[in-house]
PDB file of C-alpha atoms and ligand atoms in Angstrom:
ATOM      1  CA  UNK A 836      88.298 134.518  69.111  1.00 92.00           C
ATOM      2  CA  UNK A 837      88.451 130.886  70.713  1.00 97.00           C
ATOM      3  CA  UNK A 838      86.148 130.079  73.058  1.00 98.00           C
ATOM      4  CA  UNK A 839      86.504 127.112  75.484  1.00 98.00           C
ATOM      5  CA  UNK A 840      83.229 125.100  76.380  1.00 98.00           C
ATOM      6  CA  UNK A 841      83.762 122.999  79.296  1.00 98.00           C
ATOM      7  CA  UNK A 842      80.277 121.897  80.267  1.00 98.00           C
ATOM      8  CA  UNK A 843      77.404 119.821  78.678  1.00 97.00           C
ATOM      9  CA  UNK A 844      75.264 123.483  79.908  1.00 97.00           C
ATOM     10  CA  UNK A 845      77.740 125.648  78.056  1.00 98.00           C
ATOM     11  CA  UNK A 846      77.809 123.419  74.820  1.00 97.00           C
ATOM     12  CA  UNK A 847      73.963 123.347  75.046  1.00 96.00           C
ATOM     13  CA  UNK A 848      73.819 127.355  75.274  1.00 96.00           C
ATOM     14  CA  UNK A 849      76.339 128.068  72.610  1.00 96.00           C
ATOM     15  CA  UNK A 850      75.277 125.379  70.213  1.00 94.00           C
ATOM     16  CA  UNK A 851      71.389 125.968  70.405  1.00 92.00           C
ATOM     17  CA  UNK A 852      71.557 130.153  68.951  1.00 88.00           C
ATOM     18  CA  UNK A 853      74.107 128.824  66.394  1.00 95.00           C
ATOM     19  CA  UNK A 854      73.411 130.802  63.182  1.00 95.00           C
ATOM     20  CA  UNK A 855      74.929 129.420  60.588  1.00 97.00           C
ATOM     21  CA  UNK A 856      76.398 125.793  60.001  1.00 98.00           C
ATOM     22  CA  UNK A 857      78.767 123.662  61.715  1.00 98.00           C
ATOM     23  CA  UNK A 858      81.958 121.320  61.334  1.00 98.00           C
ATOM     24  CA  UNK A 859      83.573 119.529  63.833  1.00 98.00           C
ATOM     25  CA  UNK A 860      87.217 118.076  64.374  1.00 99.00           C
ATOM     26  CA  UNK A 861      87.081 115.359  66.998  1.00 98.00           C
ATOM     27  CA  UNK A 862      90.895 115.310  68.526  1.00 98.00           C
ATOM     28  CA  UNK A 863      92.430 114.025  71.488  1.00 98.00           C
ATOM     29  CA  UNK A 864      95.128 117.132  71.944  1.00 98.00           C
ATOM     30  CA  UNK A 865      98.627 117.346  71.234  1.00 96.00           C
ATOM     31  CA  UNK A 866      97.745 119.000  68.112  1.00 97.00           C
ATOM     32  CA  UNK A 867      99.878 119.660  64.910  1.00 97.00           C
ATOM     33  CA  UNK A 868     100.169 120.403  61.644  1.00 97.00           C
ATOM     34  CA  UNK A 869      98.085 117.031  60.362  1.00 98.00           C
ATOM     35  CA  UNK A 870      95.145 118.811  62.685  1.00 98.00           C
ATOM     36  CA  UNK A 871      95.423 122.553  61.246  1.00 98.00           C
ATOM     37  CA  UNK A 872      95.110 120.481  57.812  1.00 98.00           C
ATOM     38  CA  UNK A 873      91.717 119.221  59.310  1.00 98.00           C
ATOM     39  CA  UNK A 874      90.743 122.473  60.931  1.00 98.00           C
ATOM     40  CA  UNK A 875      91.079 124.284  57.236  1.00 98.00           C
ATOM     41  CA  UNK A 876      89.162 121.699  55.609  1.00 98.00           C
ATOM     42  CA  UNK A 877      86.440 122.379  58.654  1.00 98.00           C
ATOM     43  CA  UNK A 878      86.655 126.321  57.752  1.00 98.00           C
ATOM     44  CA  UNK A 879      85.595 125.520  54.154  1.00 98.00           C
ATOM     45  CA  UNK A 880      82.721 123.188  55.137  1.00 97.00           C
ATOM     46  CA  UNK A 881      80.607 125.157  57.582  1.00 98.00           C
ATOM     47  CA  UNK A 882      79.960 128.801  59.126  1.00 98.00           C
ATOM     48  CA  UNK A 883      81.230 127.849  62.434  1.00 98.00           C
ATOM     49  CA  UNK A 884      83.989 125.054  63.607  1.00 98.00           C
ATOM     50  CA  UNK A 885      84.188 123.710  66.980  1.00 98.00           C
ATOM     51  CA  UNK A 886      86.784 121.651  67.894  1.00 98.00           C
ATOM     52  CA  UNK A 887      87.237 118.707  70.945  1.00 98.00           C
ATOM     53  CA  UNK A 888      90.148 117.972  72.685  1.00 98.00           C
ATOM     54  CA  UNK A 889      89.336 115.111  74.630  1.00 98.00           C
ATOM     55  CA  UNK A 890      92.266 112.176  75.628  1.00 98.00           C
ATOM     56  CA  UNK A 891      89.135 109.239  75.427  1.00 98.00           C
ATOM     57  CA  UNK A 892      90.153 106.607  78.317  1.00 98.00           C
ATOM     58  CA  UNK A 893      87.568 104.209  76.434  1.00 98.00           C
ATOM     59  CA  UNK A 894      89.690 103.912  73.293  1.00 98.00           C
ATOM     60  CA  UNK A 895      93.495 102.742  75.624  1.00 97.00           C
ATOM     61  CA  UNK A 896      93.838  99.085  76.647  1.00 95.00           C
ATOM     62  CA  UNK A 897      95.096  98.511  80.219  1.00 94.00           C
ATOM     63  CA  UNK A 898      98.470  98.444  78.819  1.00 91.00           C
ATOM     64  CA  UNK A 899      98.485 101.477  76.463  1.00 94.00           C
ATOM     65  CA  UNK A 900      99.687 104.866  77.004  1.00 93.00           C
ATOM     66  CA  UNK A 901      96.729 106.676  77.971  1.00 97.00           C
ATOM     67  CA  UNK A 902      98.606 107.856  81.445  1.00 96.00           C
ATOM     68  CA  UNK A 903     101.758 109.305  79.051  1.00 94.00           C
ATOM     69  CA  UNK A 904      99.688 110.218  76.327  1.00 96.00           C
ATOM     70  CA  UNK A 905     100.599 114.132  75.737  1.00 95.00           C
ATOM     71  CA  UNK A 906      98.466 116.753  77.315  1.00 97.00           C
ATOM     72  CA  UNK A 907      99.004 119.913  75.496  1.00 97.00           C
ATOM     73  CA  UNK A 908      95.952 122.483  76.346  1.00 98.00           C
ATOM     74  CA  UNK A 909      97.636 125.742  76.348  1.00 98.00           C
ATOM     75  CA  UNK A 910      99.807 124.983  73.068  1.00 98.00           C
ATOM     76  CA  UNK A 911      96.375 123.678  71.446  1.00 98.00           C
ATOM     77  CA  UNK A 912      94.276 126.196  72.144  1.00 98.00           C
ATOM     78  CA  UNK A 913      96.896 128.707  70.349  1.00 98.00           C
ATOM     79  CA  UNK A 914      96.701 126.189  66.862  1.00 98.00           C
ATOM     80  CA  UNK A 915      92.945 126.425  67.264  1.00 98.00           C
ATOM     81  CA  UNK A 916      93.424 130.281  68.018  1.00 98.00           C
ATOM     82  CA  UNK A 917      95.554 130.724  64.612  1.00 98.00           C
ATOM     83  CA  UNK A 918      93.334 128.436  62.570  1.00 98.00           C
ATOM     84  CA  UNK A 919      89.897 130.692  63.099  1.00 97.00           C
ATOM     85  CA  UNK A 920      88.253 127.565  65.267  1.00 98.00           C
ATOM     86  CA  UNK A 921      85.079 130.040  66.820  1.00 98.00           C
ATOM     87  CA  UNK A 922      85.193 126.957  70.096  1.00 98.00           C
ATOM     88  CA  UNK A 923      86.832 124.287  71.787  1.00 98.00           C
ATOM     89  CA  UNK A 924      84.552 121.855  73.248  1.00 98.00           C
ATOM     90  CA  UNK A 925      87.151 120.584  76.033  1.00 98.00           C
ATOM     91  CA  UNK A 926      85.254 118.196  78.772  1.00 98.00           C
ATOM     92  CA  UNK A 927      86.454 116.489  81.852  1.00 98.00           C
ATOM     93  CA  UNK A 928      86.213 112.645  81.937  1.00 98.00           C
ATOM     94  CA  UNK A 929      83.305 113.312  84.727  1.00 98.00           C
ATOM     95  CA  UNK A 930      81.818 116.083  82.520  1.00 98.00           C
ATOM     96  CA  UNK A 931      81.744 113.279  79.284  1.00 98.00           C
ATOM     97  CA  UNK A 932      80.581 110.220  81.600  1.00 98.00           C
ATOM     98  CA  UNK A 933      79.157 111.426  84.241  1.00 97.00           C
ATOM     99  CA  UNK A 934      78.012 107.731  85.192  1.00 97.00           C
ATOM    100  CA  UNK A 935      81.600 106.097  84.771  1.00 96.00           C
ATOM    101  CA  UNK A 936      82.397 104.466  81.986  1.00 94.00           C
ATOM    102  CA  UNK A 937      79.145 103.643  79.700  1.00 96.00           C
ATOM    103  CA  UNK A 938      77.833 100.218  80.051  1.00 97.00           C
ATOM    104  CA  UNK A 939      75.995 100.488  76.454  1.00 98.00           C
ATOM    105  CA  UNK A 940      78.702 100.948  73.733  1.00 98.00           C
ATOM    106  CA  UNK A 941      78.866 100.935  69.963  1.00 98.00           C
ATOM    107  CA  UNK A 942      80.133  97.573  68.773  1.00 98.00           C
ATOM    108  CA  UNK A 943      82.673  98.083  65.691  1.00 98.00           C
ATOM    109  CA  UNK A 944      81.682  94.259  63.760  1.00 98.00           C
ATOM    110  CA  UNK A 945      83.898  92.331  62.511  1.00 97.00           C
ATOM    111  CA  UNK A 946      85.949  94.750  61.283  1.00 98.00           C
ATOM    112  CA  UNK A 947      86.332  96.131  64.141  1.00 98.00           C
ATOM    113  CA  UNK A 948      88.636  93.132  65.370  1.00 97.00           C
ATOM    114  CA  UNK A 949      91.148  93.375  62.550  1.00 98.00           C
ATOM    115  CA  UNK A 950      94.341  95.434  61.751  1.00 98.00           C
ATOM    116  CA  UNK A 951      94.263  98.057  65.081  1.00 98.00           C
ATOM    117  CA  UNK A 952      91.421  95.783  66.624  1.00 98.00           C
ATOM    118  CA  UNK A 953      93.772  93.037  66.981  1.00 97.00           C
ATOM    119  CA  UNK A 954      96.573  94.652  68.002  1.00 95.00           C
ATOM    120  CA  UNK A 955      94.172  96.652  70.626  1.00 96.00           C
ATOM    121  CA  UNK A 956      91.126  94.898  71.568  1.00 96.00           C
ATOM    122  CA  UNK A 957      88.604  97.138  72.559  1.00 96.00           C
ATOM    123  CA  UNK A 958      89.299 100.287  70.355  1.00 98.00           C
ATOM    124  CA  UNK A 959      87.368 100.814  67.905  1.00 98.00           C
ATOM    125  CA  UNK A 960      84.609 100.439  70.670  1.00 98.00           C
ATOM    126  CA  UNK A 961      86.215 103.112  72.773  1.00 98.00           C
ATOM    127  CA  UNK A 962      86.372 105.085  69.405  1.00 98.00           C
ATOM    128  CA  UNK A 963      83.072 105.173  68.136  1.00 98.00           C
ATOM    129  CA  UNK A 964      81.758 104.826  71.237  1.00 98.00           C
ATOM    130  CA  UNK A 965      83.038 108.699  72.273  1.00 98.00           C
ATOM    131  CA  UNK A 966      82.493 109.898  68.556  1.00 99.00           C
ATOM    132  CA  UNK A 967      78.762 108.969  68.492  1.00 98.00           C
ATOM    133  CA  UNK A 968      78.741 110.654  72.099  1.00 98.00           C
ATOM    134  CA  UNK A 969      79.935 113.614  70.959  1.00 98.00           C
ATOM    135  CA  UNK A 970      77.932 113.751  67.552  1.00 98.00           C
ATOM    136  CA  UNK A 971      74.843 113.535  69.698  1.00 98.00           C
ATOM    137  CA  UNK A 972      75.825 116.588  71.932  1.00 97.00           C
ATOM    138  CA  UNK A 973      77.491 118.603  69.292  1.00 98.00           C
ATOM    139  CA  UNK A 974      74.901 117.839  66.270  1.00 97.00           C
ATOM    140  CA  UNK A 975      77.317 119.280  63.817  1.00 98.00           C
ATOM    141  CA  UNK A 976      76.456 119.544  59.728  1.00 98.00           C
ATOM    142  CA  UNK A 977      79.955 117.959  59.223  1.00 98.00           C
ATOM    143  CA  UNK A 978      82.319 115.769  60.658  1.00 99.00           C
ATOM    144  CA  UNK A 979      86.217 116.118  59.573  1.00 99.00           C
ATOM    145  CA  UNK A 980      88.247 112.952  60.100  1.00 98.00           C
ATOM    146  CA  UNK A 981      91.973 112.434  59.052  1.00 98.00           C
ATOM    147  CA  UNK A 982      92.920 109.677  56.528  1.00 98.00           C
ATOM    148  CA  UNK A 983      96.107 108.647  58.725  1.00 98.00           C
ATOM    149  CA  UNK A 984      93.703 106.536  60.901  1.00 98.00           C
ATOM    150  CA  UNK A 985      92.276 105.196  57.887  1.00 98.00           C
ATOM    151  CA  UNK A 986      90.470 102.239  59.566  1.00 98.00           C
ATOM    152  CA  UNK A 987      88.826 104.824  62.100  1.00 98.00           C
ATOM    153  CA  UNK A 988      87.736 107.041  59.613  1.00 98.00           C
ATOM    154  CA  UNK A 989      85.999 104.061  57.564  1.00 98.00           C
ATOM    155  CA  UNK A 990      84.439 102.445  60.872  1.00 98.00           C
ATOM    156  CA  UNK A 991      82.979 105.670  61.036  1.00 99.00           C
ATOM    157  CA  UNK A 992      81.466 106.672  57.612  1.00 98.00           C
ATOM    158  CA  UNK A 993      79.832 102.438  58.223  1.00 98.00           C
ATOM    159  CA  UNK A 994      78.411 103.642  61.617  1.00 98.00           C
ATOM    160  CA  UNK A 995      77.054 106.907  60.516  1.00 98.00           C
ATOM    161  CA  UNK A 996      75.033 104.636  57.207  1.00 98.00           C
ATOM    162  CA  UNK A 997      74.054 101.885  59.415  1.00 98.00           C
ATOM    163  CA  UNK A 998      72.935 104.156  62.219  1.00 98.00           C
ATOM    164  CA  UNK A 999      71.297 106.276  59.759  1.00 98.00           C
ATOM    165  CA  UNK A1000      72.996 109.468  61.537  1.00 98.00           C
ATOM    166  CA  UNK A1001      72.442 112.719  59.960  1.00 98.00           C
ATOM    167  CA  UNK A1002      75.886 113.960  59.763  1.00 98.00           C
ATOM    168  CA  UNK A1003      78.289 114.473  56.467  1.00 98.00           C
ATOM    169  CA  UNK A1004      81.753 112.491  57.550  1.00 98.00           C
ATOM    170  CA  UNK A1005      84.716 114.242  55.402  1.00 98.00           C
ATOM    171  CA  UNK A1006      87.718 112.717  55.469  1.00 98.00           C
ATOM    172  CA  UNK A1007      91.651 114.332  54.889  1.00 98.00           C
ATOM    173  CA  UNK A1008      94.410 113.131  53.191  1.00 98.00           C
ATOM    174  CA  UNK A1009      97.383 112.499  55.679  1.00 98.00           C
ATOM    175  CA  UNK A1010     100.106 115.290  56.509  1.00 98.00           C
ATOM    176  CA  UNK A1011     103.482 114.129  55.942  1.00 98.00           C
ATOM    177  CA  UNK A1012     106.961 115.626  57.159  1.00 98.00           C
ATOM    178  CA  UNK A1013     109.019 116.067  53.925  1.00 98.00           C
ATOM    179  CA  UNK A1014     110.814 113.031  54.541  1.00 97.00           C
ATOM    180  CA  UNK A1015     107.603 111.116  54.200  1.00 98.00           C
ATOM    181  CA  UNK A1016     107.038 110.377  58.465  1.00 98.00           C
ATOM    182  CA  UNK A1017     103.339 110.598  58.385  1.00 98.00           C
ATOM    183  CA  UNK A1018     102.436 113.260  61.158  1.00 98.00           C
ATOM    184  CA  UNK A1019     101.225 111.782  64.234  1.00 97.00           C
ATOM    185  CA  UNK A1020     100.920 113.209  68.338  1.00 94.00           C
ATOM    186  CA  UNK A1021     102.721 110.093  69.118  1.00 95.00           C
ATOM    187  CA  UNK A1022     106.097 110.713  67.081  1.00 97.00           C
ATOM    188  CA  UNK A1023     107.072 112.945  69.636  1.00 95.00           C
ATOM    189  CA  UNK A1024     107.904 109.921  71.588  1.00 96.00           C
ATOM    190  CA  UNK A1025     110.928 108.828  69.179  1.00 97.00           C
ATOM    191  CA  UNK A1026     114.215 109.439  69.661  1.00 97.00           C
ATOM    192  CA  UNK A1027     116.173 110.860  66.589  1.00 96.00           C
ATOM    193  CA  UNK A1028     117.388 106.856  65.936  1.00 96.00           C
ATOM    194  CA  UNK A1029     113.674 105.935  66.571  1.00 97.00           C
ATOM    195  CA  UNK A1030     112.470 108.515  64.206  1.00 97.00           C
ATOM    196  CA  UNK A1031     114.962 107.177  61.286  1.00 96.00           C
ATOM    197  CA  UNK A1032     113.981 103.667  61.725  1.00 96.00           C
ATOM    198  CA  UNK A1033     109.873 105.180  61.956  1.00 97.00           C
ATOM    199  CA  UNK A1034     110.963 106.631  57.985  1.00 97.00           C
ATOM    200  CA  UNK A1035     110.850 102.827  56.826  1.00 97.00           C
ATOM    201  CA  UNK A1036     106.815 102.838  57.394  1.00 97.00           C
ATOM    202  CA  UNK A1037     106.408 105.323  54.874  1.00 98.00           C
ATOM    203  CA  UNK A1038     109.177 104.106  52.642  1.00 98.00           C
ATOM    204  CA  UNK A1039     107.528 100.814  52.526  1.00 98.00           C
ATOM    205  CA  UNK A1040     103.832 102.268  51.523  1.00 98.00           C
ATOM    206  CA  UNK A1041     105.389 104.113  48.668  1.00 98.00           C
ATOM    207  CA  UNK A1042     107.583 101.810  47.261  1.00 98.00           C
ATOM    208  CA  UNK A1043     103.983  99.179  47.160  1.00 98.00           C
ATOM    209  CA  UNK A1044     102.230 102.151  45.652  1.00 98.00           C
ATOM    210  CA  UNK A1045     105.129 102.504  42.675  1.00 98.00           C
ATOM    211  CA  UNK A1046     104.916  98.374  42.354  1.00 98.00           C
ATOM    212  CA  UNK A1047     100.989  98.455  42.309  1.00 98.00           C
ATOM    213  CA  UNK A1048     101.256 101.514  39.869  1.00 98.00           C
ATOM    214  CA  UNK A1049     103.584  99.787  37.846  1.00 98.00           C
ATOM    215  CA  UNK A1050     101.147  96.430  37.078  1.00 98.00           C
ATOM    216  CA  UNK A1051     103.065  94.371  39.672  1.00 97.00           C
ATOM    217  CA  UNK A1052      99.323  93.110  41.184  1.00 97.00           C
ATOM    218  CA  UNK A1053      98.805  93.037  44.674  1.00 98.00           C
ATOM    219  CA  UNK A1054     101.336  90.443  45.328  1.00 97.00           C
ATOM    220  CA  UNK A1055     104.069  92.106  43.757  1.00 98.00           C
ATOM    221  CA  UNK A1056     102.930  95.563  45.585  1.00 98.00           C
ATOM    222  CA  UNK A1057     103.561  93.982  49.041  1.00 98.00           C
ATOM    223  CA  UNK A1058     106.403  91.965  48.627  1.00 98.00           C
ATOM    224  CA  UNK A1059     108.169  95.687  46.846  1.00 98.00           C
ATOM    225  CA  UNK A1060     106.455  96.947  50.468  1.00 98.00           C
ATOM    226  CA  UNK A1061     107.887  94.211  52.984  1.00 97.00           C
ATOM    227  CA  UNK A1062     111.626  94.821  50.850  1.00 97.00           C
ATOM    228  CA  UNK A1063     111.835  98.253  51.165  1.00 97.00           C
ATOM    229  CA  UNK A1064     110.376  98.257  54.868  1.00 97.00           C
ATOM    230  CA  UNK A1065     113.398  95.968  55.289  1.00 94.00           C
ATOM    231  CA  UNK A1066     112.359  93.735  58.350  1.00 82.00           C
ATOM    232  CA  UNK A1067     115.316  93.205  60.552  1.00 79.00           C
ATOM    233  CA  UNK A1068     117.349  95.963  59.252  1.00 80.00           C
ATOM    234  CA  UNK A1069     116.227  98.514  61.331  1.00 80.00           C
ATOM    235  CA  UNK A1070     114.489  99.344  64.847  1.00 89.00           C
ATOM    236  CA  UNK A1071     111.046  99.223  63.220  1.00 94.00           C
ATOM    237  CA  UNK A1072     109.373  95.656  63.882  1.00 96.00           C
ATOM    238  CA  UNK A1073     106.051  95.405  61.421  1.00 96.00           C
ATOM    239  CA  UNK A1074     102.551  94.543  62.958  1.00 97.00           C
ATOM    240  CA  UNK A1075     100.830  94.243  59.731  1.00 98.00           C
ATOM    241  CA  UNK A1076     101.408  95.219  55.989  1.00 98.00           C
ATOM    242  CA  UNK A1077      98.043  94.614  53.962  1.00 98.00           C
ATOM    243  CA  UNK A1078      96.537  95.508  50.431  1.00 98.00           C
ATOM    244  CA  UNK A1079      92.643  96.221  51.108  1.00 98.00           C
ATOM    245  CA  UNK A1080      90.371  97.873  48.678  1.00 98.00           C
ATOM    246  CA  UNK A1081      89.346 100.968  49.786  1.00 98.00           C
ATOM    247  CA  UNK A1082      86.466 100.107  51.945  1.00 97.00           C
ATOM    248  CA  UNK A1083      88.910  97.853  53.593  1.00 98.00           C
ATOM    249  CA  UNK A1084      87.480  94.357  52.114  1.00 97.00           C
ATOM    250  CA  UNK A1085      89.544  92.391  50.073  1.00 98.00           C
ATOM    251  CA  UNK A1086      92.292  93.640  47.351  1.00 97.00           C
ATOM    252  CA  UNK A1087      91.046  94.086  43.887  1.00 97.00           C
ATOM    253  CA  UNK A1088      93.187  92.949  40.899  1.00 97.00           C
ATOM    254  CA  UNK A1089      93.290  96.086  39.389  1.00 98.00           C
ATOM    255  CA  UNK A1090      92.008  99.514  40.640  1.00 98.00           C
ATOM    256  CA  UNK A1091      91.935 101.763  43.809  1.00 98.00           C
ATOM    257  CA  UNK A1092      92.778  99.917  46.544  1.00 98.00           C
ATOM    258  CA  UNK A1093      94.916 101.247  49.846  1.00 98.00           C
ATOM    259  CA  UNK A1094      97.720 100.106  51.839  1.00 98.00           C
ATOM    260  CA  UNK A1095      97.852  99.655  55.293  1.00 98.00           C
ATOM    261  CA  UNK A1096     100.756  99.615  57.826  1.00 98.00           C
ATOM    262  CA  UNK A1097     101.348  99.260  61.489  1.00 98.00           C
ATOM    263  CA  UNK A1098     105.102  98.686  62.827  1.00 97.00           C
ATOM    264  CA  UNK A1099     106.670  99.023  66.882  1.00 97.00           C
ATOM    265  CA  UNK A1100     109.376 101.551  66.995  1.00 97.00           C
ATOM    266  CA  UNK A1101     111.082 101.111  70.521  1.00 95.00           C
ATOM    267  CA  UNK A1102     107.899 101.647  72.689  1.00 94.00           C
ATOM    268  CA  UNK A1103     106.030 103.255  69.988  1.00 96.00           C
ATOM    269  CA  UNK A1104     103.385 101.662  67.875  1.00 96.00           C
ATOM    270  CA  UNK A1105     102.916 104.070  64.705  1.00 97.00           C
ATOM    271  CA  UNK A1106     100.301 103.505  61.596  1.00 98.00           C
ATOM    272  CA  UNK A1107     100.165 104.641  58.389  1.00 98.00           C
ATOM    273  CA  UNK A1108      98.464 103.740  54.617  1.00 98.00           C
ATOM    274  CA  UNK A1109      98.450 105.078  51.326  1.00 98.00           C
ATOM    275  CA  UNK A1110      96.023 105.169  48.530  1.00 98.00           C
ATOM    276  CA  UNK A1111      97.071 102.782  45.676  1.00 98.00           C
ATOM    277  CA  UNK A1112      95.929 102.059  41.769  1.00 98.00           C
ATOM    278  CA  UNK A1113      96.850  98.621  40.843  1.00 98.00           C
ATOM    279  CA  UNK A1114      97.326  99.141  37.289  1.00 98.00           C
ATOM    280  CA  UNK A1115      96.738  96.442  34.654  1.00 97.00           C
ATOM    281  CA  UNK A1116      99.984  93.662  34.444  1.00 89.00           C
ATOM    282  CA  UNK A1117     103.061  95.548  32.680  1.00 68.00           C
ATOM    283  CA  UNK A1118     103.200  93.187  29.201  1.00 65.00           C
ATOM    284  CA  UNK A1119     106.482  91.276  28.793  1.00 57.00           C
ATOM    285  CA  UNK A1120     108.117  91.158  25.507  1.00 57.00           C
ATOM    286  CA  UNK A1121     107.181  87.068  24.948  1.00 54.00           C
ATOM    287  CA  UNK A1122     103.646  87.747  24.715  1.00 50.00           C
TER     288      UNK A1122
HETATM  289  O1  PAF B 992      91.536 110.225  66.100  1.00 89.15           O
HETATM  290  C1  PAF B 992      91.457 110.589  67.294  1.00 89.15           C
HETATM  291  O2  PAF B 992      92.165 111.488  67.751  1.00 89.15           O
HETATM  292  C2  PAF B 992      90.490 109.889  68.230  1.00 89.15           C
HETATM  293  O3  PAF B 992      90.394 108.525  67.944  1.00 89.15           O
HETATM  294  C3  PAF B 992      89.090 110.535  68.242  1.00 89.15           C
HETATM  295  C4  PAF B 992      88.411 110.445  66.881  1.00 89.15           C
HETATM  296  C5  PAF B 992      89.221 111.992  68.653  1.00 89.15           C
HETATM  297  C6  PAF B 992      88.192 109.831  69.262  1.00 89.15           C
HETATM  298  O4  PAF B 992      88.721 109.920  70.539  1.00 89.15           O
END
């Protein structure tokens, strides 16, 4: 059985008796299959899972599509039914901040302003702003973040060690449609055209993984990326294409390291990023 918390009081009284452990899954609705992924992984970490739906106004600029952005209670509440989630923590925007929007926030760094932060000025606040909010009232043992918002989930793990919060982040490798789309609430905006050109995201991120893998170095890896994303070819217009390591700083030369995307399909601004191992240069016969 779900149940549905709506209240700081009801939160408070179910939370308190808990007996046993608990994960959370911080979401914003409009769940799918990339969330039941999450909820599983919460099953296996704790006793109990509780999971928020919560579209956070903080985290959309003025611009963005908070207004459109799907609202999908019913439908959720039947994935977190199916999935064995014991409670939905579901708030109202007065119930979350009661005093308007909160004049002390959580300030992302420098980090913060690059890839998504310069795109959207403002997020990441708005994003660990509501996550450290809801960490406070939920106390949970665990924390289950998806890998598809890759720069989130690493903002995160750096707030939770410089904040010194007593919470275990785990993070969830990225649910894919077989054709590679990365799953995301925000596909169900594209049209069937929209979703074709959306493939060349995904296309592009593997075909720098097989460059990197195959000792091309990190220059090689994006410009086998930035081909097969193929710029001008299709609907898809790229924000950014990068080679990080995997705490986001700079690319190694060889090693784990993880690519990051961001393109504009029509209206719809979609991100993705793989995992990649730059492997050693391939030796040529001359040497
Ligand atoms: O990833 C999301 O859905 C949101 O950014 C989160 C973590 C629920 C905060 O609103």
């Amino acid at each position: 059985m779900t149940t549905v918390l709506r209240t700081r009081a009801e939160l408070a009284a179910t939370l308190a008796p808990l007996p046993g452990s608990l994960a959370v899954v911080m979401t914003m609705g409009a769940l799918h299959s990339g969330h039941e992924a999450l909820l599983r992984t919460a099953r296996e970490q704790a006793d109990f899972v509780l999971a928020t739906i919560f579209v956070n106004p903080l985290q959309f600029g003025p611009n963005e599509d908070f207004d459109r952005y799907p609202r999908t209670l019913d439908a959720d509440l039947e994935v977190c039914r199916a999935a064995g989630v014991q409670y939905v923590f579901a708030p109202s925007r007065e119930e979350l901040y009661p005093d308007g929007e909160p004049m002390v926030r959580v300030d992302p760094g420098s980090l913060g302003e690059e890839l998504e932060g310069a795109s959207r000025p403002g997020f990441f606040d708005g994003v660990l702003t509501v996550v450290l909010k809801l960490l406070n009232l939920l106390r949970p043992d665990v924390a289950v973040f998806g890998e598809k918002d890759y720069q989130q989930l690493t903002l995160i793990r750096r707030m939770v060690r410089d904040l010194e919060l007593d919470v275990e982040i785990v993070g969830v490798p990225t649910v894919r449609e077989p054709d590679g789309l990365a799953l995301s609430s925000r596909n169900r905006y594209l049209s069937a055209e929209e979703r074709l050109s959306a493939l060349r995201l995904s296309a592009a991120l593997r075909a720098g993984a097989t460059a990197a893998g195959a000792g091309r170095g990190a220059d090689g890896a994006l410009a086998a990326a930035y081909r097969a994303f193929g710029e001008g070819t299709t609907g898809a217009k790229l924000d950014y294409l990068v080679l990080t390591d995997p705490q986001l700083g700079p690319a190694p030369v060889t090693g784990p390291a993880r690519m990051l995307a961001a393109a504009w399909v029509g209206g719809t601004r979609l991100i993705d990023n793989l995992p990649v191992e730059l492997a050693p240069a391939a030796r040529t016969t001359e040497e």
